[in-house]
Short mmCIF file of C-alpha atoms in Angstrom, two decimals:
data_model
loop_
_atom_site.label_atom_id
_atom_site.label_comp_id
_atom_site.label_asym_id
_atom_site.label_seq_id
_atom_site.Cartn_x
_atom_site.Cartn_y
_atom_site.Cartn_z
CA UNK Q 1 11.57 -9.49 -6.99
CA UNK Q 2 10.17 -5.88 -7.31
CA UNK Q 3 12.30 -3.64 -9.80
CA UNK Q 4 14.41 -0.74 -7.94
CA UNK Q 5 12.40 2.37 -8.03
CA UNK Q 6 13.98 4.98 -9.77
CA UNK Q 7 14.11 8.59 -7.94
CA UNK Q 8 11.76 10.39 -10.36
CA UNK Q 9 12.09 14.44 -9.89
CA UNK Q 10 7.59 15.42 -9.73
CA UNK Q 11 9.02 18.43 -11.36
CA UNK Q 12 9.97 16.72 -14.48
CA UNK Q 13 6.98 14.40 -14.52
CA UNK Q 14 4.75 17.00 -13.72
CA UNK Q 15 6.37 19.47 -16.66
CA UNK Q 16 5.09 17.06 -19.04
CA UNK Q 17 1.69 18.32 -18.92
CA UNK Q 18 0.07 19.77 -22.04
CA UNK Q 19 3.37 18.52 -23.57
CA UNK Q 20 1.84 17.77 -26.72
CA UNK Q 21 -0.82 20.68 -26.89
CA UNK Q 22 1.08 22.27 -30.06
CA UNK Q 23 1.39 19.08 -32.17
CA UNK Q 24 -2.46 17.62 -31.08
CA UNK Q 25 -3.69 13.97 -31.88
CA UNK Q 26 -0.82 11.76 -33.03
CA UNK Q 27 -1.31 10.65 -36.12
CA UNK Q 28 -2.52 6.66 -36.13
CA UNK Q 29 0.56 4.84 -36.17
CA UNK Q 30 -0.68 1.63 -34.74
CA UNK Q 31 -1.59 -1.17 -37.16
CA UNK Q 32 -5.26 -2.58 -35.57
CA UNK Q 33 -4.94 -5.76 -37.52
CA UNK Q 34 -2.22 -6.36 -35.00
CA UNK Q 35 -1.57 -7.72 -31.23
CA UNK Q 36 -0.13 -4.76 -28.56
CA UNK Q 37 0.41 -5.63 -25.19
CA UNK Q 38 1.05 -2.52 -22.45
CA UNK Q 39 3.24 -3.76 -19.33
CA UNK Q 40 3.01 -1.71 -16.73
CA UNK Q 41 6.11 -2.28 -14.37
CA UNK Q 42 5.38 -1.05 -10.31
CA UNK Q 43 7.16 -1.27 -7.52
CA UNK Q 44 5.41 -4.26 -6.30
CA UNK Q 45 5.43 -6.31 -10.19
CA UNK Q 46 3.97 -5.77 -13.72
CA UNK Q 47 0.61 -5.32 -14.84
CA UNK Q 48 0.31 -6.67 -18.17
CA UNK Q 49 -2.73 -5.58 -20.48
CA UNK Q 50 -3.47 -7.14 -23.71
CA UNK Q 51 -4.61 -3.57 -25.59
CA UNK Q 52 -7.96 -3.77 -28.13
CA UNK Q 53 -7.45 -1.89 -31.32
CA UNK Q 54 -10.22 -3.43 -32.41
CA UNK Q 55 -12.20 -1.55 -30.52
CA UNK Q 56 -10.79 1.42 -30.03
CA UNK Q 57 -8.08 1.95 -32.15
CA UNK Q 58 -7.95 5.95 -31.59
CA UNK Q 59 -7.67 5.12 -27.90
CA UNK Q 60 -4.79 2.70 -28.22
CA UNK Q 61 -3.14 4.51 -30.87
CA UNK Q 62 -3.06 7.15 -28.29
CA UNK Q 63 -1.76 5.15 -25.46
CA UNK Q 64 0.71 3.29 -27.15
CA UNK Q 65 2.38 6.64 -28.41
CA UNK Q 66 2.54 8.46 -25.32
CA UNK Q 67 3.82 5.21 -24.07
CA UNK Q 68 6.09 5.18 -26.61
CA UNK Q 69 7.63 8.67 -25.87
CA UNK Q 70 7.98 7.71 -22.15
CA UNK Q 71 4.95 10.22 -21.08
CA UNK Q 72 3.75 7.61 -18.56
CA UNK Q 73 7.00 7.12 -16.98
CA UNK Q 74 7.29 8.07 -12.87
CA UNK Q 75 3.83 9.52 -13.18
CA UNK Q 76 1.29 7.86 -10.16
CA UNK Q 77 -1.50 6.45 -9.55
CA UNK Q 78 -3.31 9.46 -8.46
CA UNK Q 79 -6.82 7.98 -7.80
CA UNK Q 80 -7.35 4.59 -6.01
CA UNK Q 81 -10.63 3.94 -4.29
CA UNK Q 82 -11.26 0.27 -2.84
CA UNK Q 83 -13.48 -2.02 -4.96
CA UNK Q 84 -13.70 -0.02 -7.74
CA UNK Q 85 -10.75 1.02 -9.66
CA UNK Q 86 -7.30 2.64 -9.90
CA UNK Q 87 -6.07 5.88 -12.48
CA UNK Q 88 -3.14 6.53 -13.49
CA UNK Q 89 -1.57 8.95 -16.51
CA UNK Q 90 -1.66 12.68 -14.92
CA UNK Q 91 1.62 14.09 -14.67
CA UNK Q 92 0.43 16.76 -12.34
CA UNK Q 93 -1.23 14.03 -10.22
CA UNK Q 94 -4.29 15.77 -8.98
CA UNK Q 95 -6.55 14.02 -12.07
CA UNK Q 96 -6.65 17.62 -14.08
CA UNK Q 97 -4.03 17.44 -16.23
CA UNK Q 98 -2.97 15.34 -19.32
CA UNK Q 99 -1.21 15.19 -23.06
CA UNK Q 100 -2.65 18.53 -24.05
CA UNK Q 101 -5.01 16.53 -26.75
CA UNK Q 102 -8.09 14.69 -26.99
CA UNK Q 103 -9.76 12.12 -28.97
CA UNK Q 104 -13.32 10.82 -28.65
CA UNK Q 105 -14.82 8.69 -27.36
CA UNK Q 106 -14.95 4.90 -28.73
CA UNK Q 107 -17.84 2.65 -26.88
CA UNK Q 108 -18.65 -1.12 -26.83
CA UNK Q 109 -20.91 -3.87 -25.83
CA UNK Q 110 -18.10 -6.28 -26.34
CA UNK Q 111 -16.25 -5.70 -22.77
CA UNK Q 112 -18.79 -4.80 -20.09
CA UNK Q 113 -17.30 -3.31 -16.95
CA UNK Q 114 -18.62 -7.18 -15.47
CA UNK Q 115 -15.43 -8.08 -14.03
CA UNK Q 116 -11.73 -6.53 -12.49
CA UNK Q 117 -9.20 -5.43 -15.04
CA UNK Q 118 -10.85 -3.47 -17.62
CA UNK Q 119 -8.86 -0.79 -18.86
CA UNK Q 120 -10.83 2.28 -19.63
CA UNK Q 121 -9.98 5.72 -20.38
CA UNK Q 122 -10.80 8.47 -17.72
CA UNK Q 123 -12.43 11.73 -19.01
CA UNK Q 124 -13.44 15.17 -17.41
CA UNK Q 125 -16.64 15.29 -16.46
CA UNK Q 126 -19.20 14.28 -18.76
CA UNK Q 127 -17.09 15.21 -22.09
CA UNK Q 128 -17.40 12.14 -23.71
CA UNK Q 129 -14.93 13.13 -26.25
CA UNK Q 130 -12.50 14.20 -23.75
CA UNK Q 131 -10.25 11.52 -23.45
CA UNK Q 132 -6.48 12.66 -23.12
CA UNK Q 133 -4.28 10.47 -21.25
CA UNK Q 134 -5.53 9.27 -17.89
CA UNK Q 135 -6.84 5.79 -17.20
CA UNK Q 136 -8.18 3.70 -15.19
CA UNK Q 137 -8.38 -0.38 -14.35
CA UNK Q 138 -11.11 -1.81 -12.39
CA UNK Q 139 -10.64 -3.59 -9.04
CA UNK Q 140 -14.19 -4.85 -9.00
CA UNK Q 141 -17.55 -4.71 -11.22
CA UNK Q 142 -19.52 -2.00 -11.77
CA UNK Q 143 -21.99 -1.79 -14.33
CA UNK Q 144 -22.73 1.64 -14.45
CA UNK Q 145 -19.61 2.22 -16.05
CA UNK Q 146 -20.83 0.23 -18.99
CA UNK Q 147 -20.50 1.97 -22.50
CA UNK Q 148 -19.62 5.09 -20.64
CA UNK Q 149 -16.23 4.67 -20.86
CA UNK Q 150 -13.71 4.21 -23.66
CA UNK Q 151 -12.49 0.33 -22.90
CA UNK Q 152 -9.42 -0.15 -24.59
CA UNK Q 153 -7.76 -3.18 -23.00
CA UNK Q 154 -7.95 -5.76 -20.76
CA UNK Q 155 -5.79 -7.36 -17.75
CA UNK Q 156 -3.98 -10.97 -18.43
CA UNK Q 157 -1.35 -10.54 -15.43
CA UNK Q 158 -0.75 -9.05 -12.47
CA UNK Q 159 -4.32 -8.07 -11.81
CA UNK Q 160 -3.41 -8.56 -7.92
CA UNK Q 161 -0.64 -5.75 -8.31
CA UNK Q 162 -3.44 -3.99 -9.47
CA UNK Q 163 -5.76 -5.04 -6.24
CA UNK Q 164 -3.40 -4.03 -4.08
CA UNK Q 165 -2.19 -0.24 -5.06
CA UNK Q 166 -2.33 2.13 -1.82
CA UNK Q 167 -5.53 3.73 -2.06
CA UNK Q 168 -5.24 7.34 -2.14
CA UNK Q 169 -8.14 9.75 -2.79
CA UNK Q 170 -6.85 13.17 -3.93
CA UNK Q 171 -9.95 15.18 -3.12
CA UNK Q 172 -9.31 14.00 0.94
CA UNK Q 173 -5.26 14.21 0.72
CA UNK Q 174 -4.15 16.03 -1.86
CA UNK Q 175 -0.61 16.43 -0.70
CA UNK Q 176 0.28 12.72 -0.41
CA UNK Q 177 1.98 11.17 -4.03
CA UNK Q 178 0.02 8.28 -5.07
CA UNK Q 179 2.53 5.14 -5.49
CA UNK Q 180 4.43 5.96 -9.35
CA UNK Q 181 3.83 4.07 -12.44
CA UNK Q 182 7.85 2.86 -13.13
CA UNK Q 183 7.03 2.62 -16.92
CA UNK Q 184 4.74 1.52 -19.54
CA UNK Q 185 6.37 -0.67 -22.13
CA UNK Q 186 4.65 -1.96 -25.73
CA UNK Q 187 4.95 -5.02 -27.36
CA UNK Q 188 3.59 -5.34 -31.02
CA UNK Q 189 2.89 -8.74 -32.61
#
């Protein structure tokens, strides 16, 4: 069964943003010799994402700490578009906003954006070193995306939780909250 959805105050989420603008970059924390796992619990069922420090241990560093800290928690899926991918991890939820930090960019050959559930960061723009907090998994293939994008994990459940998000395109309904993100919970092996 679906976990009860807690009543999450967008106030609250949203005041989050820039929340770590004073303190920058966490420091690494994150052992990359070891296994992290990211569940992502939804309305509908948990997304569970086997995380790559080994190849980009910045990134996950990055994600498991705001994780950590609860950053993630009621924010929404704020961009969904069909066969292609939803983002998550703006606590305004209009895609501009985010931890108040960035790191660079980390790219691979290893994962290729060649198949659904690749977990990538989202940046602004072109800024390849503008990675902050949002992300995005794919709901379909699509090349293009291919060392482009900071991968930093992978699905191994709940990829059809994933498929089936509400699709909700800010730029055409800005005013409509995309379905929340519960929590994000780590699990370090």
């Amino acid at each position: 069964a679906a976990p009860a959805v807690p009543t999450v105050d967008p106030a609250v989420v949203a005041a989050r943003n820039d929340k770590y603008a004073s303190q920058g970059a966490p420091p690494m924390t994150i052992d990359p010799q070891k296994s992290y796992t990211a569940t992502i619990t939804t309305p509908r069922g948990d997304i569970v994402i086997k995380l790559r420090p080994d190849l980009a241990p910045q990134t996950v560093n990055s994600f498991v700490f705001l994780a950590r800290d609860g950053f993630y928690d009621g924010i929404t899926w704020h961009r969904v578009l069909n066969n292609f991918m939803a983002q998550g991890g703006d606590p305004t939820g209009t895609g501009g906003g985010g931890p108040g930090y960035t790191i660079p960019g980390e790219f691979t050959d290893k994962v290729l954006f060649d198949h659904p559930g690749v977990v990538a960061m989202a940046r602004p723009g072109n800024d390849v070193n503008g990675n902050g907090s949002q992300f995005f998994i794919t709901t379909a293939p699509y090349a293009s995306l291919n060392q482009q994008y900071t991968v930093f994990g992978e699905v191994t459940q709940g990829q059809e939780f994933v498929t089936s998000i509400p699709l909700r395109d800010p730029d055409q309904n800005p005013t409509t909250p995309g379905e929340q993100i519960v929590k994000i919970t780590i699990a370090e092996q």
